Amino acid sequence: MEQNRREFLTGAAWMGAAAMAAGCMSRASAVSGLGGGAGAPMHGFRVAPMKKVRVGFIGVGGRGTPAVHRIAQIPGCEVAAISDINPERLDAIQKWLKEHGLPAAKEWSRDGREDAWRGLCESDCCDVVYSCTPRPLHCPINVCAMANGKHVMQEVPGVFSLDECWETVEAAEKYRRHCYMLENCVYGEEEMLAFNLIKKGKLGEIVQAEVGYQHDQRSLQYKPADGRFWRIDRHVKHHGNYYPTHGLVPAGRCLDINRGDRFEYLVSMETKSASFEAFGRANFPADDSVVGIDGKPFNRHTQRMVKGDINMCLMHTAMGKTLSLIHNVCTPRPYDRGNLYMGTKGIYRSYPSLLIAWEEKEGDGGAKKYFDEAKALQIKEEYRHPFWKVAGEIAKKIGGHGGMDFVMDLRWVYCLQNGLPMDTDVYDLATYSSIVELSERSVNARSSAIDFPDYTRGGWKTAKPFTVDEMDMNRFDFSHGISKDKDAQTT
Ligand SMILES: NC(=O)c1ccc[n+]([C@@H]2O[C@H](COP(=O)([O-])OP(=O)(O)OC[C@H]3O[C@@H](n4cnc5c(N)ncnc54)[C@H](O)[C@@H]3O)[C@@H](O)[C@H]2O)c1
């Protein structure tokens, strides 16, 4: 009898699975120094239903503050703790909680100590650590929080290097905690529409996805965030795609990456660096002097960038699909995540506007023209993803990138409250985060092909494909009302 992998991994067979996994641990153990073998595989991992979800936030800046506001409004959730080295951020959160009749959150880091967040992880005041810090802190927070029994909701990208990927995977396996990457674009209305159409077979078998992140961030990246220049740091020092996940994770779900397929290898190529440097010369005086994230002086007028303006990756999957991924945050152009999928029956694309074409009958040549706008909108209505059907209205009211941030938060809370596996797991976090280092290695090797690690250690072959799931909104009581946040829209 073929055993359902989800049941297999969540039932009594844990022990056997742990033994099976232990043989594959040497690489990860060596890297992380966690010692011994790790635990059982995390595919399908779930915990007992948690009626109350107490959340501790580390980093309450541009992303963390609206996240606090959203979580405070999800029934069954409590903003239990906050950590930020900027006391003004802490004050603003406490004020907001008070104004909304909510208890004050426990605080860490008001004294400005860089590692005071560890106290939040070690305390027993929360069950979940929600991390929205600058990127170098992601991996240490993942490991420390899980080692202290907390589930982790980590901003994107989940980690940075392959060693950090292994370290995070092994910590999740060892401590049996969720480590979920907060990739909000998975829950975008049109990303979810694409996913639903693909899972319903409307485009046939998908052979190619073209996605990415193109967002003119010249002003944002040249502006210190609370006096720190962490955002532009990768441009200054590294080649490669350091922010791969917004277009990629939704596409990975459409291609069933780590659930029946996997990324095998990538090649990456990069343009020269021109746009950021031109922006710096045009907008800052020759004697400009600020402090970089490493504490060294940084002159925005003269600073040279290592990373080229545009990085492109091509990935090949074990099942013969390809995916192209572009990263460009510095040329003047409209925002774009691509979301283009081509299959044996049709095409879907959501930028610059919704474009859909498919063959109505097998091989009828009907996909030569995109459907007109009215038909595309009718399809959008008809194939709206179940999450957007039930939560779309409230998500748009509460906000956060058009509502997708709220759908994301609602969904992971729902999974915890109902004892379900997360929509993506720690292997997905590691796989997608790997692109940061793999793309840099490929660029440095004249675009040579670089293999992806298989964090699932072969588990991708038997893992069940992603499914279109439902959420029962009756399990949430929103009768106490919600409030729309101005700053929930600004990141
Ligand atoms: N998913 C998205 O749409 C999206 C958008 C923007 C940023 N991000 C990601 O979110 C994360 C945070 O980005 P942001 O824009 O909110 O940055 P930000 O600079 O606005 O906020 C970071 C916060 O972390 C605090 N902080 C820094 N060091 C700390 C420490 N040692 N202890 C406690 N707090 C500390 C800062 O004081 C600040 O308030 C990054 O990983 C970024 O990649 C995701």
Coordinates of N, CA, C and O in Angstrom, one line a residue, residues 17-118:
A17 N 11.7 7.4 10.1 CA 12.1 8.5 9.2 C 13.3 9.2 9.8 O 14.3 9.5 9.0
A18 N 13.4 9.3 11.1 CA 14.5 9.9 11.7 C 15.8 9.1 11.4 O 16.8 9.6 11.1
A19 N 15.6 7.8 11.6 CA 16.8 6.9 11.3 C 17.3 7.1 9.9 O 18.4 7.1 9.6
M20 N 16.3 7.1 9.0 CA 16.6 7.2 7.5 C 17.3 8.5 7.3 O 18.3 8.6 6.5
A21 N 16.8 9.6 7.9 CA 17.4 10.9 7.7 C 18.8 11.0 8.3 O 19.7 11.6 7.7
A22 N 19.1 10.3 9.4 CA 20.3 10.5 10.1 C 21.5 10.1 9.2 O 22.6 10.8 9.3
G23 N 21.3 9.2 8.3 CA 22.4 8.8 7.4 C 22.8 9.9 6.5 O 23.9 9.9 5.9
C24 N 21.9 10.9 6.2 CA 22.2 11.9 5.2 C 22.7 13.2 5.9 O 22.7 14.2 5.3
M25 N 23.0 13.2 7.2 CA 23.1 14.4 7.9 C 24.6 14.9 7.9 O 24.8 16.0 8.4
S26 N 25.5 14.1 7.4 CA 26.9 14.5 7.7 C 27.2 15.9 7.3 O 27.8 16.7 8.0
R27 N 26.8 16.3 6.0 CA 27.1 17.6 5.5 C 26.6 18.7 6.4 O 27.3 19.6 6.8
A28 N 25.3 18.5 6.7 CA 24.6 19.6 7.5 C 25.2 19.7 8.9 O 25.5 20.7 9.4
S29 N 25.5 18.5 9.5 CA 26.0 18.5 10.9 C 27.4 19.2 10.9 O 27.7 20.0 11.8
A30 N 28.2 18.9 9.9 CA 29.5 19.5 9.8 C 29.4 21.0 9.7 O 30.2 21.7 10.3
V31 N 28.5 21.4 8.9 CA 28.3 22.9 8.7 C 27.8 23.6 10.0 O 28.4 24.6 10.4
S32 N 26.8 23.0 10.6 CA 26.1 23.8 11.6 C 26.8 23.7 13.0 O 26.6 24.6 13.8
G33 N 27.5 22.6 13.2 CA 28.1 22.5 14.5 C 27.0 22.2 15.5 O 27.3 22.3 16.7
L34 N 25.8 21.8 15.1 CA 24.8 21.5 16.1 C 25.1 20.2 16.8 O 24.5 19.9 17.8
G35 N 25.9 19.4 16.1 CA 26.3 18.1 16.8 C 25.3 17.0 16.5 O 24.2 17.3 16.2
G36 N 25.8 15.8 16.6 CA 24.9 14.6 16.5 C 24.2 14.7 15.2 O 24.4 15.4 14.3
G37 N 23.2 13.8 15.0 CA 22.3 13.9 13.8 C 21.2 14.9 14.1 O 20.9 15.3 15.2
A38 N 20.5 15.3 13.0 CA 19.3 16.1 13.2 C 18.1 15.2 13.3 O 18.3 14.0 13.5
G39 N 16.9 15.8 13.3 CA 15.7 15.0 13.5 C 15.2 14.4 12.2 O 15.9 14.3 11.2
A40 N 13.9 14.1 12.2 CA 13.3 13.5 11.0 C 13.0 14.6 10.0 O 13.0 15.8 10.3
P41 N 12.8 14.2 8.7 CA 12.5 15.2 7.7 C 11.2 16.1 8.1 O 10.4 15.6 8.8
M42 N 11.2 17.3 7.5 CA 10.2 18.2 7.9 C 9.0 18.4 6.8 O 8.1 19.2 7.0
H43 N 9.1 17.6 5.7 CA 8.0 17.7 4.8 C 6.7 17.3 5.5 O 6.6 16.2 6.1
G44 N 5.7 18.1 5.4 CA 4.4 17.7 6.0 C 4.4 17.9 7.5 O 3.4 17.5 8.2
F45 N 5.4 18.5 8.0 CA 5.5 18.7 9.5 C 4.4 19.6 10.0 O 4.0 20.6 9.4
R46 N 3.8 19.1 11.1 CA 2.7 19.9 11.8 C 2.8 19.7 13.3 O 3.4 18.7 13.7
V47 N 2.2 20.7 14.0 CA 2.2 20.5 15.4 C 0.8 20.5 15.9 O -0.2 20.8 15.1
A48 N 0.6 20.1 17.2 CA -0.8 20.1 17.7 C -1.4 21.5 17.6 O -0.7 22.5 17.7
P49 N -2.8 21.5 17.3 CA -3.4 22.8 17.1 C -3.1 23.8 18.3 O -3.2 23.4 19.5
M50 N -2.8 25.0 18.0 CA -2.5 26.0 19.0 C -3.7 27.0 19.0 O -3.8 27.8 18.1
K51 N -4.5 27.0 20.0 CA -5.7 27.9 20.0 C -5.2 29.3 20.1 O -5.7 30.2 19.5
K52 N -4.2 29.5 21.0 CA -3.7 30.9 21.1 C -2.3 31.0 20.6 O -1.5 30.1 20.9
V53 N -2.0 32.0 19.8 CA -0.7 32.1 19.1 C -0.1 33.4 19.7 O -0.5 34.5 19.3
R54 N 0.9 33.2 20.5 CA 1.6 34.4 21.1 C 2.8 34.7 20.3 O 3.7 33.9 20.1
V55 N 2.9 35.9 19.8 CA 3.9 36.3 18.8 C 4.9 37.3 19.4 O 4.5 38.3 19.9
G56 N 6.2 37.0 19.2 CA 7.2 38.0 19.6 C 7.9 38.5 18.3 O 8.3 37.7 17.5
F57 N 8.0 39.8 18.2 CA 8.5 40.4 16.9 C 9.9 40.9 17.2 O 10.2 41.6 18.2
I58 N 10.8 40.5 16.3 CA 12.2 41.1 16.3 C 12.3 42.0 15.1 O 12.2 41.5 14.0
G59 N 12.6 43.3 15.3 CA 12.7 44.2 14.2 C 11.3 44.8 13.9 O 10.5 44.1 13.2
V60 N 11.0 46.0 14.4 CA 9.7 46.5 14.1 C 9.8 47.8 13.3 O 9.3 48.9 13.7
G61 N 10.5 47.7 12.2 CA 10.7 48.8 11.3 C 9.7 48.8 10.2 O 8.5 48.6 10.4
G62 N 10.1 49.0 8.9 CA 9.2 49.1 7.8 C 8.3 47.9 7.6 O 7.1 48.0 7.3
R63 N 8.8 46.7 7.8 CA 8.0 45.5 7.6 C 7.4 45.1 9.0 O 6.3 44.6 9.0
G64 N 8.2 45.2 10.0 CA 7.7 44.7 11.3 C 6.5 45.4 11.9 O 5.6 44.8 12.5
T65 N 6.5 46.7 11.7 CA 5.4 47.5 12.3 C 4.1 47.2 11.8 O 3.1 46.8 12.5
P66 N 3.9 47.2 10.4 CA 2.6 46.8 9.9 C 2.3 45.3 10.2 O 1.1 44.9 10.3
A67 N 3.3 44.5 10.4 CA 3.1 43.1 10.7 C 2.5 43.0 12.1 O 1.5 42.2 12.3
V68 N 3.0 43.8 13.0 CA 2.4 43.8 14.4 C 0.9 44.2 14.3 O 0.0 43.6 14.9
H69 N 0.6 45.2 13.5 CA -0.8 45.7 13.4 C -1.7 44.6 12.8 O -2.8 44.4 13.3
R70 N -1.1 43.9 11.8 CA -2.0 42.8 11.2 C -2.2 41.7 12.2 O -3.3 41.2 12.4
I71 N -1.1 41.2 12.8 CA -1.2 40.1 13.8 C -2.2 40.4 14.9 O -3.0 39.6 15.4
A72 N -2.1 41.7 15.4 CA -3.0 42.1 16.5 C -4.4 42.0 16.2 O -5.3 41.9 17.0
Q73 N -4.7 42.0 14.9 CA -6.1 41.9 14.4 C -6.6 40.5 14.0 O -7.8 40.4 13.6
I74 N -5.7 39.6 14.1 CA -6.1 38.2 13.8 C -6.6 37.5 15.0 O -5.9 37.4 16.0
P75 N -7.9 37.1 15.1 CA -8.4 36.5 16.3 C -7.6 35.3 16.7 O -7.1 34.5 15.9
G76 N -7.3 35.2 18.0 CA -6.5 34.1 18.6 C -5.0 34.4 18.6 O -4.2 33.6 19.1
C77 N -4.7 35.6 18.2 CA -3.2 36.0 18.2 C -3.0 37.1 19.2 O -3.9 37.9 19.5
E78 N -1.8 37.1 19.8 CA -1.5 38.1 20.8 C -0.1 38.7 20.4 O 0.9 37.9 20.1
V79 N 0.1 40.0 20.4 CA 1.4 40.6 20.3 C 2.0 40.6 21.7 O 1.8 41.4 22.5
A80 N 2.8 39.5 21.9 CA 3.3 39.3 23.2 C 4.6 40.0 23.5 O 4.9 40.4 24.7
A81 N 5.5 40.2 22.5 CA 6.8 40.7 22.8 C 7.3 41.5 21.6 O 6.9 41.1 20.4
I82 N 8.1 42.5 21.8 CA 8.8 43.2 20.7 C 10.2 43.4 21.0 O 10.6 43.7 22.2
S83 N 11.1 43.4 20.0 CA 12.5 43.7 20.2 C 12.9 44.6 19.1 O 12.7 44.3 17.9
D84 N 13.5 45.8 19.4 CA 14.1 46.6 18.4 C 15.1 47.5 19.0 O 14.9 48.0 20.2
I85 N 16.3 47.7 18.4 CA 17.3 48.6 19.0 C 17.0 50.0 18.9 O 17.7 50.9 19.4
N86 N 15.9 50.4 18.1 CA 15.5 51.8 18.0 C 14.3 52.0 19.0 O 13.2 51.5 18.7
P87 N 14.5 52.7 20.1 CA 13.5 52.9 21.1 C 12.2 53.6 20.5 O 11.1 53.3 21.0
E88 N 12.4 54.4 19.5 CA 11.2 55.1 18.9 C 10.3 54.1 18.3 O 9.0 54.3 18.3
R89 N 10.8 53.1 17.7 CA 10.0 52.0 17.1 C 9.2 51.3 18.2 O 8.0 51.0 18.1
L90 N 9.9 51.0 19.3 CA 9.2 50.3 20.4 C 8.1 51.2 21.0 O 6.9 50.8 21.2
D91 N 8.4 52.5 21.2 CA 7.4 53.5 21.7 C 6.1 53.5 20.8 O 5.0 53.5 21.2
A92 N 6.4 53.5 19.5 CA 5.3 53.6 18.5 C 4.4 52.4 18.6 O 3.1 52.5 18.5
I93 N 5.0 51.2 18.8 CA 4.2 50.0 18.9 C 3.4 50.0 20.2 O 2.2 49.7 20.1
Q94 N 4.0 50.3 21.3 CA 3.3 50.3 22.5 C 2.1 51.3 22.5 O 1.0 51.1 23.0
K95 N 2.4 52.5 21.9 CA 1.3 53.5 21.7 C 0.1 52.9 20.9 O -1.0 53.1 21.3
W96 N 0.5 52.3 19.8 CA -0.6 51.7 19.0 C -1.4 50.7 19.7 O -2.6 50.6 19.7
L97 N -0.7 49.8 20.5 CA -1.4 48.7 21.2 C -2.3 49.4 22.2 O -3.5 49.0 22.4
K98 N -1.8 50.4 22.9 CA -2.6 51.1 24.0 C -3.9 51.7 23.3 O -5.0 51.6 23.8
E99 N -3.7 52.4 22.2 CA -4.8 53.1 21.5 C -5.8 52.1 21.1 O -7.0 52.4 20.9
H100 N -5.4 50.8 20.8 CA -6.3 49.8 20.4 C -6.8 48.9 21.5 O -7.4 47.8 21.3
G101 N -6.6 49.4 22.7 CA -7.1 48.6 23.9 C -6.4 47.3 24.2 O -7.0 46.4 24.8
L102 N -5.2 47.2 23.7 CA -4.5 45.9 23.8 C -3.4 46.0 24.9 O -2.8 47.1 25.1
P103 N -3.0 44.9 25.5 CA -2.0 45.0 26.6 C -0.6 45.3 26.0 O -0.4 45.0 24.8
A104 N 0.2 46.0 26.8 CA 1.5 46.3 26.4 C 2.3 45.0 26.1 O 2.1 44.0 26.7
A105 N 3.2 45.1 25.1 CA 4.0 43.9 24.8 C 5.3 44.0 25.7 O 5.8 45.0 26.0
K106 N 5.8 42.8 26.0 CA 7.1 42.7 26.7 C 8.2 43.2 25.7 O 8.1 43.1 24.5
E107 N 9.2 43.9 26.3 CA 10.2 44.5 25.4 C 11.6 44.0 25.6 O 12.0 43.7 26.7
W108 N 12.3 44.0 24.5 CA 13.8 43.7 24.5 C 14.5 44.7 23.6 O 13.8 45.3 22.7
S109 N 15.7 45.0 23.9 CA 16.6 45.8 23.1 C 16.5 47.3 23.2 O 17.1 48.0 22.5
R110 N 15.7 47.7 24.2 CA 15.5 49.2 24.3 C 16.9 49.8 24.7 O 17.1 51.0 24.3
D111 N 17.8 49.0 25.3 CA 19.1 49.6 25.6 C 20.0 49.6 24.4 O 21.2 50.0 24.5
G112 N 19.5 49.2 23.2 CA 20.4 49.3 22.0 C 21.3 48.1 21.8 O 22.1 48.1 20.9
R113 N 21.3 47.2 22.8 CA 22.3 46.0 22.6 C 21.9 45.2 21.4 O 20.8 44.7 21.3
E114 N 22.9 45.0 20.6 CA 22.6 44.3 19.3 C 22.1 42.9 19.4 O 21.3 42.4 18.6
D115 N 22.5 42.2 20.5 CA 22.0 40.8 20.6 C 21.0 40.6 21.7 O 20.7 39.5 22.2
A116 N 20.4 41.7 22.2 CA 19.3 41.5 23.2 C 18.1 40.8 22.7 O 17.4 40.2 23.5
W117 N 17.9 40.6 21.4 CA 16.8 39.9 20.8 C 16.9 38.4 21.3 O 15.8 37.7 21.3
R118 N 18.1 38.0 21.7 CA 18.2 36.6 22.1 C 17.3 36.4 23.4 O 16.8 35.3 23.6

